[in-house]
Structures are given as structure tokens and as C-alpha cells.
CSV table of C-alpha atoms in Angstrom, one decimal:
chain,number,residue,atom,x,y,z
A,841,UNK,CA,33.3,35.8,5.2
A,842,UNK,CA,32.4,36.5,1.6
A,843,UNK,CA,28.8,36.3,1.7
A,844,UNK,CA,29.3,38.7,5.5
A,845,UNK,CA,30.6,41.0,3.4
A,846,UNK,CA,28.2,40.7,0.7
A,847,UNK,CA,25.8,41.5,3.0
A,848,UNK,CA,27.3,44.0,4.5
A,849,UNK,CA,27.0,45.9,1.1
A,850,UNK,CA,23.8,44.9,0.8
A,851,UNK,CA,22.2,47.0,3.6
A,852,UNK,CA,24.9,49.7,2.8
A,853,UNK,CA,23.7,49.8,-0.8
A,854,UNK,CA,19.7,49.8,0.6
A,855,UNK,CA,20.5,52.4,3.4
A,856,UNK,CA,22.0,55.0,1.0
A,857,UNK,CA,18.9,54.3,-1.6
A,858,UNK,CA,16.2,55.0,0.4
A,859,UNK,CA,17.3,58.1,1.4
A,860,UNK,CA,13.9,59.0,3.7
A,861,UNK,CA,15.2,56.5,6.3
A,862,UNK,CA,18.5,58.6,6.5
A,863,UNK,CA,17.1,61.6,6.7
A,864,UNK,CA,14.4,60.6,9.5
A,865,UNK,CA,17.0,59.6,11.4
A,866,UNK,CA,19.1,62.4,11.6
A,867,UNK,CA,15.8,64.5,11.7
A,868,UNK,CA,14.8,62.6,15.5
A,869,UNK,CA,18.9,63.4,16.5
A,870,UNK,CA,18.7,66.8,15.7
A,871,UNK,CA,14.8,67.5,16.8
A,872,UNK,CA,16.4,65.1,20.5
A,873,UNK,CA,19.3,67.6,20.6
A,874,UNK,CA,16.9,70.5,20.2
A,875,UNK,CA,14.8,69.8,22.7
A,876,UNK,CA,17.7,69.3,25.2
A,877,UNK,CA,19.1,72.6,24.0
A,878,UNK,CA,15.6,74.4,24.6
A,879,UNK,CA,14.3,72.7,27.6
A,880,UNK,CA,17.7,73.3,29.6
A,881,UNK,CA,17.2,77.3,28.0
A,882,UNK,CA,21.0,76.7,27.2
A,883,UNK,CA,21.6,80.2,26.1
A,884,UNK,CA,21.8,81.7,29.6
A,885,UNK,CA,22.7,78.8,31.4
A,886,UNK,CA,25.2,75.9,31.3
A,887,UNK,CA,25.3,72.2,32.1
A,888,UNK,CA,27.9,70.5,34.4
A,889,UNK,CA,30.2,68.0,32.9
A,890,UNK,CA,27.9,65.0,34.6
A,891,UNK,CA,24.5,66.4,32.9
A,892,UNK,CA,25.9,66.8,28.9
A,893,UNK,CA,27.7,63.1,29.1
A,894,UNK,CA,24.2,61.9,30.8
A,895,UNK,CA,21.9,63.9,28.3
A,896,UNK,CA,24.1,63.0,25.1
A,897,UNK,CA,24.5,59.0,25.8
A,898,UNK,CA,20.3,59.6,26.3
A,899,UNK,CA,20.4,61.2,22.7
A,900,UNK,CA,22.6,57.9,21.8
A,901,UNK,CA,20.5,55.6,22.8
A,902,UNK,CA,16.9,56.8,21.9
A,903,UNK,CA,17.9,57.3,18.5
A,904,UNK,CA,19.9,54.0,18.2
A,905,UNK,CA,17.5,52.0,19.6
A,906,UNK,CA,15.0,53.3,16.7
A,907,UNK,CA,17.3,53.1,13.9
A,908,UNK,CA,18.5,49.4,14.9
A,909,UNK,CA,15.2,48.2,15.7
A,910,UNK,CA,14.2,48.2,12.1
A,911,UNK,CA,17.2,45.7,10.9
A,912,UNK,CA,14.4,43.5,11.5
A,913,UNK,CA,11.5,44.5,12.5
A,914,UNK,CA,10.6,46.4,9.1
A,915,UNK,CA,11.5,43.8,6.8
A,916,UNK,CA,8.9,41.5,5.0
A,917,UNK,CA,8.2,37.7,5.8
A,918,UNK,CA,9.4,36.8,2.1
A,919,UNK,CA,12.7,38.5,2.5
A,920,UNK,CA,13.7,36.5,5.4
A,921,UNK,CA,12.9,33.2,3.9
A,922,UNK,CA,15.5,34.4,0.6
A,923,UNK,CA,17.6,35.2,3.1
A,924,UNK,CA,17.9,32.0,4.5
A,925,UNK,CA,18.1,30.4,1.6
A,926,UNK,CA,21.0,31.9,0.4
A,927,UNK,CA,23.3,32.6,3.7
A,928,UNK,CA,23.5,30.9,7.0
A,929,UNK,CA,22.8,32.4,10.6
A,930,UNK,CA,26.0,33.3,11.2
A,931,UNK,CA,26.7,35.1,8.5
A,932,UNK,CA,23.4,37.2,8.6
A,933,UNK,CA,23.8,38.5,12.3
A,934,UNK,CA,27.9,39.1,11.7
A,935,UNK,CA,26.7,41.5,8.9
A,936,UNK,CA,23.9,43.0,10.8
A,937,UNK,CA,26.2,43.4,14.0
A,938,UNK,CA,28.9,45.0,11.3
A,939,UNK,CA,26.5,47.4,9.7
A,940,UNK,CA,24.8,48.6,12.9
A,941,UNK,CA,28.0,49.1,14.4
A,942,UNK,CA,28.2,51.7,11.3
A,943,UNK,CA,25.7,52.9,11.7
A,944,UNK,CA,25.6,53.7,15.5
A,945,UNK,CA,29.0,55.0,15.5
A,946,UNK,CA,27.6,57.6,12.5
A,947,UNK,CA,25.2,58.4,14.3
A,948,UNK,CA,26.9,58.9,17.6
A,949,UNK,CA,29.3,61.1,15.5
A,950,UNK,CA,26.1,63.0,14.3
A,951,UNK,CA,25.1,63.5,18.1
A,952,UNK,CA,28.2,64.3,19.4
A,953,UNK,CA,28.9,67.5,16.3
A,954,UNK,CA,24.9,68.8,17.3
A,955,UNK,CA,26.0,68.6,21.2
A,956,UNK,CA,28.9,70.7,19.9
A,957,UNK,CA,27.0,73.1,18.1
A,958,UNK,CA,24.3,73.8,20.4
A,959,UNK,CA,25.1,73.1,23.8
A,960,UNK,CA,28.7,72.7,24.4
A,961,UNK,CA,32.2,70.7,23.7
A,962,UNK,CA,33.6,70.0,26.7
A,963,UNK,CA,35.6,67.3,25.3
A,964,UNK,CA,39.6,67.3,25.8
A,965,UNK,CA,40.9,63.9,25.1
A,966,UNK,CA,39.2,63.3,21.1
A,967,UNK,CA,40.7,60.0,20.8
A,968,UNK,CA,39.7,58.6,23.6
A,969,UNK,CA,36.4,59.8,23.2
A,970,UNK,CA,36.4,58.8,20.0
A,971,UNK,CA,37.4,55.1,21.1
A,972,UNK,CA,34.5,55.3,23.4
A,973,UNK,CA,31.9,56.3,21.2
A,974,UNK,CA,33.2,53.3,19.0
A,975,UNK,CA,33.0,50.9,21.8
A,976,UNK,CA,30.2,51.8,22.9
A,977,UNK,CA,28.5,51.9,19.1
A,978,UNK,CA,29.5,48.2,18.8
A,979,UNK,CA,28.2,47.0,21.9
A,980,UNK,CA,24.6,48.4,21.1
A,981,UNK,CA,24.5,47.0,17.7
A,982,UNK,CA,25.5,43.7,19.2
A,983,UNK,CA,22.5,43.4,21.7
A,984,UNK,CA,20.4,45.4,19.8
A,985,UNK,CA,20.5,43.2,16.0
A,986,UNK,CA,20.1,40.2,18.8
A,987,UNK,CA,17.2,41.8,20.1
A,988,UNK,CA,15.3,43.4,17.1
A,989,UNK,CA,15.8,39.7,16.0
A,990,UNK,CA,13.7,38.1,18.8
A,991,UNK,CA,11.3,41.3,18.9
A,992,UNK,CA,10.7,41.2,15.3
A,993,UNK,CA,9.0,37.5,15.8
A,994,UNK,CA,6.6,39.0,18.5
A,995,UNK,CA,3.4,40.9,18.3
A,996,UNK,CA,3.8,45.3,19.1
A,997,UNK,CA,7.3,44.7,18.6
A,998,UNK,CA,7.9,48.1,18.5
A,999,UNK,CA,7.4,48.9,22.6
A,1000,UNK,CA,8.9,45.0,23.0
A,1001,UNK,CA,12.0,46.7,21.3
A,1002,UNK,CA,12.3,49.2,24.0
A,1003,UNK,CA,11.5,46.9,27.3
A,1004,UNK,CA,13.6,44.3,26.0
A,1005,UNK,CA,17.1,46.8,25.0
A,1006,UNK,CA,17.1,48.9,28.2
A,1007,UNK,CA,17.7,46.6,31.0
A,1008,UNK,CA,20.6,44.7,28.9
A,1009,UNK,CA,21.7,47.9,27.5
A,1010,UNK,CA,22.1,49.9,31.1
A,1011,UNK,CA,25.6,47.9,32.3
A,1012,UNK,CA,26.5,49.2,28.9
A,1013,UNK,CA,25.2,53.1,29.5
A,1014,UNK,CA,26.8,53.5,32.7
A,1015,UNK,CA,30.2,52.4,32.0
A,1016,UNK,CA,30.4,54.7,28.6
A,1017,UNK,CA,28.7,57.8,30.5
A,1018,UNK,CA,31.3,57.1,33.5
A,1019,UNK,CA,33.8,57.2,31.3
A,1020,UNK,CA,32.6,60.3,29.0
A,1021,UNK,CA,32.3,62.1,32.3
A,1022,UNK,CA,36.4,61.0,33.3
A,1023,UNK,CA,37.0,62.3,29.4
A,1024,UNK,CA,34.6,66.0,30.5
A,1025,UNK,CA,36.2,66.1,33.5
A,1026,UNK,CA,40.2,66.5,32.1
A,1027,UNK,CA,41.0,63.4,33.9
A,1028,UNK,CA,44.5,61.0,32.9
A,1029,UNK,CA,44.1,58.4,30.2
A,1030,UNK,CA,45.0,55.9,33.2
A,1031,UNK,CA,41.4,56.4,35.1
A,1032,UNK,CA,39.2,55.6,32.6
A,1033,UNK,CA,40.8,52.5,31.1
A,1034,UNK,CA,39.4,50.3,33.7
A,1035,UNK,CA,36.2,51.5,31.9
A,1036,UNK,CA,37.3,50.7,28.7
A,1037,UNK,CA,38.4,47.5,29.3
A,1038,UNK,CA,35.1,46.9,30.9
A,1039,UNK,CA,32.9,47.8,27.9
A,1040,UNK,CA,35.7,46.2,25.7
A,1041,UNK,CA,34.8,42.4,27.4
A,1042,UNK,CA,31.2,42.9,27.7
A,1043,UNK,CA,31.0,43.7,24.1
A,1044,UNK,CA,33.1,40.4,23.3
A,1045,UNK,CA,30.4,38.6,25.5
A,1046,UNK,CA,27.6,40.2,23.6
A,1047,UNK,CA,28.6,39.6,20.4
A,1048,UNK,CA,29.7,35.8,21.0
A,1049,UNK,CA,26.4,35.1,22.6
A,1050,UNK,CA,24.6,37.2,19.3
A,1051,UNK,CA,26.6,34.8,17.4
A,1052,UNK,CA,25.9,31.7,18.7
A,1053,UNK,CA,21.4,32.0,19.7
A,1054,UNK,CA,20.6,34.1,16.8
A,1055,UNK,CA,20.5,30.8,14.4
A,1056,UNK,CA,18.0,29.6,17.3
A,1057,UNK,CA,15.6,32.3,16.7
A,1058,UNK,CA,16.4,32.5,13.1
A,1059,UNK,CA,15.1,28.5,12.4
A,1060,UNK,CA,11.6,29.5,13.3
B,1295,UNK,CA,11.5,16.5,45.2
B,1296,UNK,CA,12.6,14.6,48.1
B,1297,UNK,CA,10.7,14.5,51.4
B,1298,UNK,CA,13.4,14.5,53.6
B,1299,UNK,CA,14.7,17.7,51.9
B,1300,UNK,CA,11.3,19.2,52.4
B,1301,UNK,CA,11.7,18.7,56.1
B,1302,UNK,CA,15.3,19.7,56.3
B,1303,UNK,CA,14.3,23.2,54.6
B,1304,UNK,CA,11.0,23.8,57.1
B,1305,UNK,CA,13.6,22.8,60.1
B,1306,UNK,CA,16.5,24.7,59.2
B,1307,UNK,CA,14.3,27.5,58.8
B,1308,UNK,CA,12.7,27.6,61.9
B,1309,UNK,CA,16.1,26.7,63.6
B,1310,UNK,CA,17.1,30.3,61.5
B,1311,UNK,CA,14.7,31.7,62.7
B,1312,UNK,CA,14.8,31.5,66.2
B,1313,UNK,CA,18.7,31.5,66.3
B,1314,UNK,CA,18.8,34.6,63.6
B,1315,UNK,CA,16.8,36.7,66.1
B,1316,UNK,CA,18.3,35.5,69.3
B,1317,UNK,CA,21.7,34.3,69.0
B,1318,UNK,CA,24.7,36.2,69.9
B,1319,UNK,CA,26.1,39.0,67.3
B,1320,UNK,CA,28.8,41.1,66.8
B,1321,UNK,CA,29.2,44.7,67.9
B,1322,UNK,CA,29.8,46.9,64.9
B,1323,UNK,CA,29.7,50.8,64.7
B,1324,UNK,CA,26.0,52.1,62.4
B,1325,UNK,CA,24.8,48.6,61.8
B,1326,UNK,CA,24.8,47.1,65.3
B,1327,UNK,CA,21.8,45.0,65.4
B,1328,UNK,CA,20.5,45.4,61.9
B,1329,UNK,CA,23.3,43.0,61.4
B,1330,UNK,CA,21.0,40.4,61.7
B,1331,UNK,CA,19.7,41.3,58.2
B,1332,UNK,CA,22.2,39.4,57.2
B,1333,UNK,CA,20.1,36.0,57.7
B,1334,UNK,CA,17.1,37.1,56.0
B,1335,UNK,CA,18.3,40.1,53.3
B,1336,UNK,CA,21.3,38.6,51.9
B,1337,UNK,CA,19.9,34.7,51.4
B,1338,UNK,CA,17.2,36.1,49.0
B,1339,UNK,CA,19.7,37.3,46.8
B,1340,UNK,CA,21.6,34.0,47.0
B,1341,UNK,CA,18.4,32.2,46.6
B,1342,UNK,CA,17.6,34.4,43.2
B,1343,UNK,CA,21.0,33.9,41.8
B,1344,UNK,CA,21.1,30.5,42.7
B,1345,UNK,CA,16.9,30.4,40.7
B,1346,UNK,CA,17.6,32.0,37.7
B,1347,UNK,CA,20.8,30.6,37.0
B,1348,UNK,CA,18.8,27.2,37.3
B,1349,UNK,CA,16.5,29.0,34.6
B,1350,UNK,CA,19.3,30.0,32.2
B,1351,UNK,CA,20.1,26.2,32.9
B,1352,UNK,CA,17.0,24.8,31.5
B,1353,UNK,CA,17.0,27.5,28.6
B,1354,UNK,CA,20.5,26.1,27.2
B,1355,UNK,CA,18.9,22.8,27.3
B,1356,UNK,CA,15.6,23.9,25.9
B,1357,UNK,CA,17.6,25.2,22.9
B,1358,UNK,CA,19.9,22.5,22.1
B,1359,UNK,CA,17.0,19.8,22.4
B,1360,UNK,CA,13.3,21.4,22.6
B,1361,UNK,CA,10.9,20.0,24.6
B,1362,UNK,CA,7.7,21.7,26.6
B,1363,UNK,CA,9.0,20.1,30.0
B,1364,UNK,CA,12.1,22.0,30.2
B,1365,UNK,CA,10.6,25.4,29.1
B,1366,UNK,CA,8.4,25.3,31.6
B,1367,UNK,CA,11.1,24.9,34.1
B,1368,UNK,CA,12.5,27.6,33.0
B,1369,UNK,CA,9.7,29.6,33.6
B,1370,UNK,CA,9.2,28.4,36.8
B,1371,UNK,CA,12.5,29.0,38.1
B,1372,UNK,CA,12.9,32.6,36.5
B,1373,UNK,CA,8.9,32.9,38.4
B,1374,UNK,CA,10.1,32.1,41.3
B,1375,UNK,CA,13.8,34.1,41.0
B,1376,UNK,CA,11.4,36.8,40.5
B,1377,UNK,CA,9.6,36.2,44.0
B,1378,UNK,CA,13.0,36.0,45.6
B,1379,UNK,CA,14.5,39.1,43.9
B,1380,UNK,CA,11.1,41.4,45.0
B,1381,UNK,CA,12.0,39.5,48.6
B,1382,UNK,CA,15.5,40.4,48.6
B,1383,UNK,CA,14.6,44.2,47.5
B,1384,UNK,CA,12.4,45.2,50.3
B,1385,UNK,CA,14.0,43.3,53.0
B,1386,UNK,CA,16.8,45.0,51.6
B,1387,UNK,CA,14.6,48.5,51.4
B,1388,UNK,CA,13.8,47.4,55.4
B,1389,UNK,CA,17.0,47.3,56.2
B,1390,UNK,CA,18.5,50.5,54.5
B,1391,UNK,CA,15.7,52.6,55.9
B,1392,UNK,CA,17.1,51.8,59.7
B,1393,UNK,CA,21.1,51.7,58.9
B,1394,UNK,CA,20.8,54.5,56.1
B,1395,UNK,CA,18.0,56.3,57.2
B,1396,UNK,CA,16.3,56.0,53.8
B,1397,UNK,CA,13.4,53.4,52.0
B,1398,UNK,CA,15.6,53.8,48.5
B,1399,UNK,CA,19.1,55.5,48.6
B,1400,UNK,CA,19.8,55.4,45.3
B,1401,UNK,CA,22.7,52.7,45.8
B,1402,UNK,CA,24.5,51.4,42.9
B,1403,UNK,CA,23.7,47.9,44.8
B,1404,UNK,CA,19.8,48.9,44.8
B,1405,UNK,CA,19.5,50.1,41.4
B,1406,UNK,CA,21.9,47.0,39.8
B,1407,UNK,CA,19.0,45.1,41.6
B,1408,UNK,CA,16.0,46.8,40.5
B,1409,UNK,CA,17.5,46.6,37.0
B,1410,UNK,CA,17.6,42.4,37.4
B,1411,UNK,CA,13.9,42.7,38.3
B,1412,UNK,CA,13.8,44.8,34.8
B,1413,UNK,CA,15.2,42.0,33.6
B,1414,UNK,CA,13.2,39.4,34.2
B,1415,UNK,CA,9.8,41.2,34.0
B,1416,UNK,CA,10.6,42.2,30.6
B,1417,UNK,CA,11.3,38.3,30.1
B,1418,UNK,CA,7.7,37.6,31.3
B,1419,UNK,CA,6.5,40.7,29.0
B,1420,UNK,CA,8.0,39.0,25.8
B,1421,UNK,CA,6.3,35.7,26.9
B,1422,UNK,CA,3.1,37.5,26.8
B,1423,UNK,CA,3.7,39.0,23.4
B,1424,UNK,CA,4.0,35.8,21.3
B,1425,UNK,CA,1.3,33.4,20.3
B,1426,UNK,CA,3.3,30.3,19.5
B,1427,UNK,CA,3.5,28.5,22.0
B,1428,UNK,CA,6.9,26.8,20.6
B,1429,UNK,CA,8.3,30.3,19.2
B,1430,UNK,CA,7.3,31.9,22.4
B,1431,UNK,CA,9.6,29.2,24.6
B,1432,UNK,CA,12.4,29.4,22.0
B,1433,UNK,CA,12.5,33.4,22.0
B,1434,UNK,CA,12.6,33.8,25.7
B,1435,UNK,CA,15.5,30.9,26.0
B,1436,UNK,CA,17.2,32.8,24.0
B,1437,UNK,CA,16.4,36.5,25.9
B,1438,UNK,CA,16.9,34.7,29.1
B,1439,UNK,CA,20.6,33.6,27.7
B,1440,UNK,CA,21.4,36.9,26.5
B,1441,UNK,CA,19.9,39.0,29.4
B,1442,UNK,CA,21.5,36.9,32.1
B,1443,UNK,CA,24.7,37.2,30.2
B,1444,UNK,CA,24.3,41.3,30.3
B,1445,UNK,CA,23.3,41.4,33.9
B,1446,UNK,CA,26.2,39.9,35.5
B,1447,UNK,CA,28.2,43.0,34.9
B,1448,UNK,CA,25.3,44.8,36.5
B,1449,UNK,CA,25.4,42.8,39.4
B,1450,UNK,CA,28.6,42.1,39.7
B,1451,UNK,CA,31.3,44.3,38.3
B,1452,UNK,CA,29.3,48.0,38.4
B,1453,UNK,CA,28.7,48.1,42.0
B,1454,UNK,CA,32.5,47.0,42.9
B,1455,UNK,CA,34.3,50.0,40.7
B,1456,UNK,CA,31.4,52.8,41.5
B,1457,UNK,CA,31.3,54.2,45.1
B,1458,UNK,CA,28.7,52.1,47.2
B,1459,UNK,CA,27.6,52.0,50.7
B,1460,UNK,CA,26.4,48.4,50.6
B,1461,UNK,CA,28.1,46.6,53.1
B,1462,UNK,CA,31.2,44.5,51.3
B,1463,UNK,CA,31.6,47.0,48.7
B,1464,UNK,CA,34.2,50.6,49.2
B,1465,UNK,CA,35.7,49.9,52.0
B,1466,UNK,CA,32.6,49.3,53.7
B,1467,UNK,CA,31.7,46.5,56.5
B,1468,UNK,CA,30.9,43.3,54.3
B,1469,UNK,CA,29.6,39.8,55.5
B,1470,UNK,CA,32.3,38.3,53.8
B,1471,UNK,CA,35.5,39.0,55.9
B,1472,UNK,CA,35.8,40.0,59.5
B,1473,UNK,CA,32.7,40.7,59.4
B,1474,UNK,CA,31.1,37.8,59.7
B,1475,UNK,CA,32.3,35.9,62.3
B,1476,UNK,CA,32.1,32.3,63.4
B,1477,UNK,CA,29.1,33.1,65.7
B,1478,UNK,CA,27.2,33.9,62.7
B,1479,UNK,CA,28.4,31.9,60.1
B,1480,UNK,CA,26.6,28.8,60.7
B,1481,UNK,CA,23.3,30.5,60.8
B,1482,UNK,CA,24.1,32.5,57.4
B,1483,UNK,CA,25.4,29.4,56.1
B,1484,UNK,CA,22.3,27.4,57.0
B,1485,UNK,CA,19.6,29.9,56.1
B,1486,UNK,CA,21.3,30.4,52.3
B,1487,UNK,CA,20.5,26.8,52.1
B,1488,UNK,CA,17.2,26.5,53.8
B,1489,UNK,CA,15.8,28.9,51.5
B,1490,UNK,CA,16.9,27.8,48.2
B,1491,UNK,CA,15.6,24.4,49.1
B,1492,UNK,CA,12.2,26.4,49.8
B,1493,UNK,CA,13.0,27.6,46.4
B,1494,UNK,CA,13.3,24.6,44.4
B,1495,UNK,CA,10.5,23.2,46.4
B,1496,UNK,CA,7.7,26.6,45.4
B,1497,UNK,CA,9.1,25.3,41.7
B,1498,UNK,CA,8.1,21.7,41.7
B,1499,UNK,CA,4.9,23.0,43.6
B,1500,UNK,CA,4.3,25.5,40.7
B,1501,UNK,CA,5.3,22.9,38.1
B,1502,UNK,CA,2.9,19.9,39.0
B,1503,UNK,CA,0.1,22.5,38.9
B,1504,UNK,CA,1.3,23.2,35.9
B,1505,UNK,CA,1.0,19.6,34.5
B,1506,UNK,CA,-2.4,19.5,36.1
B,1507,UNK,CA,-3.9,22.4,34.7
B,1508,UNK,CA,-3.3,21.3,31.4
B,1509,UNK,CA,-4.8,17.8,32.0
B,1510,UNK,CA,-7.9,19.4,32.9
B,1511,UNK,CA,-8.1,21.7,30.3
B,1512,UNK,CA,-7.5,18.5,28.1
B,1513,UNK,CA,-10.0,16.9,30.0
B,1514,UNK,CA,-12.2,19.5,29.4
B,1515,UNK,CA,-11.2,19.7,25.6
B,1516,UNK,CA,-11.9,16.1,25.0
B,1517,UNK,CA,-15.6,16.5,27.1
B,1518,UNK,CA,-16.9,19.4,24.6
């Protein structure tokens, strides 16, 4: 739990020293919200409650799945073999999973105050929003550490990254933009917690399988 | 594979066959005959299922004790889950373009299946993608795990709690209940069987050519 932790801090630490990474991230969010704003010429029109949760999980996921994908795709052969020297498997991916949970939920925060600005905040219900942009951030990092894992071992892992995430990621996307749409829509707390509960056990299925192959792709 | 099992699977097919398109069924209101989809459509689906949860089999074995034998079953199976699945999707295109008036509708049942064929074609993809031949089998195991995992939700839960006009899901005629009554549930019964022995037979097929090809390249090898 100690070294999780440890690690945790680690890419906490790294993340907030190299501050080009941060700010090209937030740069793709805000240049993906931009061209949403611009192509749907939002200053004369609107967008129904169905389009903005549709367009803004889009923005979610496009800029998560290029933010994650580097956990460990960019990092060099010598780092990984430190790595394993000093922690185990286990201890690696629960750190990754923990950071990029961070780290998607910040950035889904990020998305969701740009939607606000520029196109519009339909939301009613913030805490449950808010409890499904969490859920939601926590399942992605789950797959997504798993998957950057495996890509990272491949050749053009970069497209592999993206054929890989979106058919495991979809089950995912649709509950959270069903649900976001129940939040637009002014419905009762009651209808969408089927939802939740949905997204809730898929994630605990995610992140126990992440926990239990990553040591398999890890040996190699 | 056995060769009585071979024979059963070609007979019980033909017997499908012949009784699927003849036999007595069930009057009901929009599907009326295209009921009979029912013995070819929907035993695809159970045939893929059935496949790739044979490959997701193999791929926990292959990762708690590696060897080259049961990788390549798992390939095998998830190759021919794949042929199943493309099967299932345009009989099941066939079928929704008489009782639905349309090739693709846009189902949550259609898509959920597209997305499995995703899936698995992005398992093939990553296959492609690595050199090793020992990392390559341990990466897919391990996507093949993880991606099976994520699609049963897809398959399974997503279509039951979104509107869907699939027959057995909103309220809608399914071949489960009433639907499906004893005239036809021998046939249905027989046919899911017929064609995953089929199934498992195309895999041993596909798996002693396998074993053969490399022979002769090692043949070859040991030649030059």
C-alpha cells in the first residue's frame, strides 16, 4: 500500500514538473471544445439535451484516451526494468489506475467548465453529475492503464491505443451519456440509478481484471 | 474430434434444414413466417458465444501455463467466433430487412453486435502488431480476458435496459417464452447444437493445418 502510494506521488510529482504535458492537454480539450462550439455555429443556435451529453462524453474520451495512453507508452525501456525492480505488479497498475483516475476526473472537470462557457450548462442535479463524471473517470483509467499496458509492448502503438480502448470502452460511454442525458433532462435521482449501479459494477470488473493480467504483461 | 460427432452435426443439420423450412410454425402478428429465422439467425449467436468463450478458455490457461498449443486454440476459436458473429449479423441483417423493413435499423441488439465484431477484429489487429511470437500470444490472452470481460455488458445488460425491437427484449415477441413453442423447440434446440459441433469441428480443421504448415515450413527450413 506504501509503495502504491509512493508511486502515486511519483507520477503526481513528474506530471506537475513537466509542465508542457499539462498544458498540451488542456490545449487539445479546449481547441476539441472549440471546434464543437464553432462547427455547431453555437451563437445562433442551440443543441438539444441528447447532442451536448453525446458531444461532451466525445470531448471525454478523445482527450482521455491521449492523456492515458502515455502512462506507458512514452516511458523508456530502462525505466520499466527500475520499476520492476523495486515494486511488484500490483502495486504499479493500482497506482497507475489511481493516478489516471485523477487525472481523468480533472480533466472531465476541465471539459465540463469549457462546455459551460461556450456552449451551454444544462446541468441541474451537480452531485449527481458530479458522481458520474467520477465513475465514469475511474472506469476509463481502469481499461485504459490495462490497455496502454499491452499497447505499449506493440509496434504503432499509438493507433493500437485507439482500436484497442473503443470497443471495451463503448459499454462504458453509453451508460454515462444515458445517464448525463437523465441528469440534462431534469429527470428524479431514482431513474438514473440503475445507470449508476451499472457503471459502478463494471468498473469493479475492470479494475479486478487490471489487477489481476497486468503482472502477465508486465513479466515480459 | 470424434467421428460420430462429425456425422451427428452434418445429420442434424440437414434434418434442420429440411424441418426448419417445412415444419409447422406459429402464427404471430409482423413476424409470421420470418419466424423461422429463428433456426438459422439465433444459433449463430449461440454458436459465437459458445466459440469465444472456448477462446477466453484457452487464454486463462495460456496465461497460467504458456504453451504454443493452447494459444493457437485460442486463436482458432476466437477465428472462427468471428465467422459465426459476421454469420449471425447478416442473417440477422436478412431478417430485419423483411420484419423491419430495413438492412441496419440501428438496434441496440445490432450495434451491441457490431461492437463484439469490433472486438474481436481489434484482437486480430493487435496480433498483427507484435513480432514475438511468445509476447504476441501473452498480449492478446490478456486483451481477449479483458475485452470479453467488457463486452458482456454490451451484449447483455445494454440491450435489456435501452428500448429495443429485437424480439425478447421491451416487451417484444422473444423465442424464449410463449413464443417458442413446443412445435419449434426441438428444431431450435437441435440446430443450436448442430452448429456448434460444426464449430468446434472448422477449429480442429483450422488447427491441424496449423500444425502442418509449420512442419513444412520446418521442413523447408531444415532443406535450405
Amino acid at each position: 500500500m506504501k509503495i502504491v502510494l509512493l508511486l502515486f506521488q511519483k507520477e503526481l510529482k513528474l506530471e506537475l514538473r513537466r509542465r508542457s504535458v499539462i498544458s498540451g492537454i488542456s490545449l487539445y480539450v479546449f481547441s476539441l471544445v472549440f471546434i464543437c462550439y464553432i462547427t455547431f455555429s453555437l451563437r445562433n443556435n442551440t443543441i438539444s439535451e441528447a447532442t451536448w451529453s453525446a458531444l461532451f462524453w466525445l470531448a471525454i474520451l478523445f482527450s482521455v484516451i491521449n492523456s492515458v495512453a502515455k502512462s506507458f507508452i512514452g516511458e523508456r525501456k530502462g525505466l520499466f526494468i527500475y520499476y520492476y525492480s523495486i515494486a511488484s505488479a500490483q502495486a504499479i497498475i493500482f497506482s497507475k489506475i489511481l493516478y489516471n483516475t485523477l487525472l481523468c476526473f480533472a480533466l472531465s472537470a476541465v471539459g465540463y467548465f469549457l462546455f459551460s462557457i461556450f456552449i451551454d450548462n444544462p446541468v441541474q442535479d451537480q452531485p449527481l453529475f458530479w458522481s458520474i463524471l467520477f465513475l465514469t473517470s475511474w472506469g476509463f483509467s481502469a481499461s485504459l492503464s490495462l490497455i496502454s499496458g499491452i499497447a505499449a509492448k506493440a509496434n504503432n502503438s499509438n493507433i493500437l491505443m485507439a482500436v484497442l480502448s473503443f470497443p471495451v470502452l463503448i459499454a462504458l460511454l453509453l451508460l454515462a451519456i444515458k445517464a448525463t442525458k437523465n441528469v440534462l433532462d431534469g429527470l428524479d435521482r431514482s431513474t438514473s440509478t440503475d445507470e449508476l449501479w451499472n457503471i459502478l459494477a463494471i468498473n469493479c470488473i475492470l479494475t479486478a481484471l487490471a489487477y489481476l493480467l497486468f503482472r502477465y504483461i508486465w513479466r515480459s | 474430434m470424434k467421428k460420430w460427432l462429425k456425422v451427428a452435426a452434418v445429420v442434424i443439420l440437414i434434418f434442420v434444414h429440411f424441418g426448419g423450412l417445412i415444419f409447422m410454425v406459429p402464427r404471430r402478428e409482423i413476424v409470421n413466417e420470418t419466424i423461422r429465422a429463428v433456426y438459422f439467425h439465433v444459433p449463430m449467436w449461440f454458436g459465437m458465444v459458445y466459440l469465444f468463450s472456448a477462446s477466453v478458455y484457452y487464454s486463462i490457461r495460456y496465461l497460467k501455463k504458456p504453451s504454443p498449443d493452447l494459444d493457437r486454440k485460442s486463436v482458432e476459436y476466437a477465428n472462427i467466433g468471428l465467422m459465426f458473429g459476421i454469420l449471425g449479423i447478416l442473417t440477422g441483417m436478412i431478417w430485419a430487412y423483411y420484419a423491419w423493413g430495413d438492412f441496419w435499423h440501428g438496434d441496440p441488439k445490432q450495434n451491441g453486435a457490431a461492437i463484439t465484431l469490433l472486438v474481436y477484429l481489434a484482437y486480430f489487429v493487435l496480433r498483427g502488431s507484435v513480432d514475438n511470437e511468445e509476447q504476441r500470444a501473452r498480449l492478446s490472452a490478456v486483451y481477449n480476458i479483458f475485452a470479453f470481460a467488457a463486452m458482456v455488458p454490451l451484449i447483455f445488460i445494454i440491450p435489456r435496459i435501452t428500448d429495443s425491437l429485437h424480439p425478447g427484449n421491451g416487451g417484444n415477441p422473444g423465442f424464449n417464452q410463449y413464443d417458442l413453442d413446443n412445435r419449434m423447440r426441438p428444431i431450435f434446440y437441435l440446430s443450436n447444437i448442430g452448429w456448434i459441433l460444426i464449430g468446434v469441428w472448422l477449429v480442429s480443421l483450422r488447427l491441424r493445418l496449423n500444425v502442418l504448415t509449420e512442419k513444412i515450413n520446418e521442413i523447408e527450413d531444415e532443406k535450405n
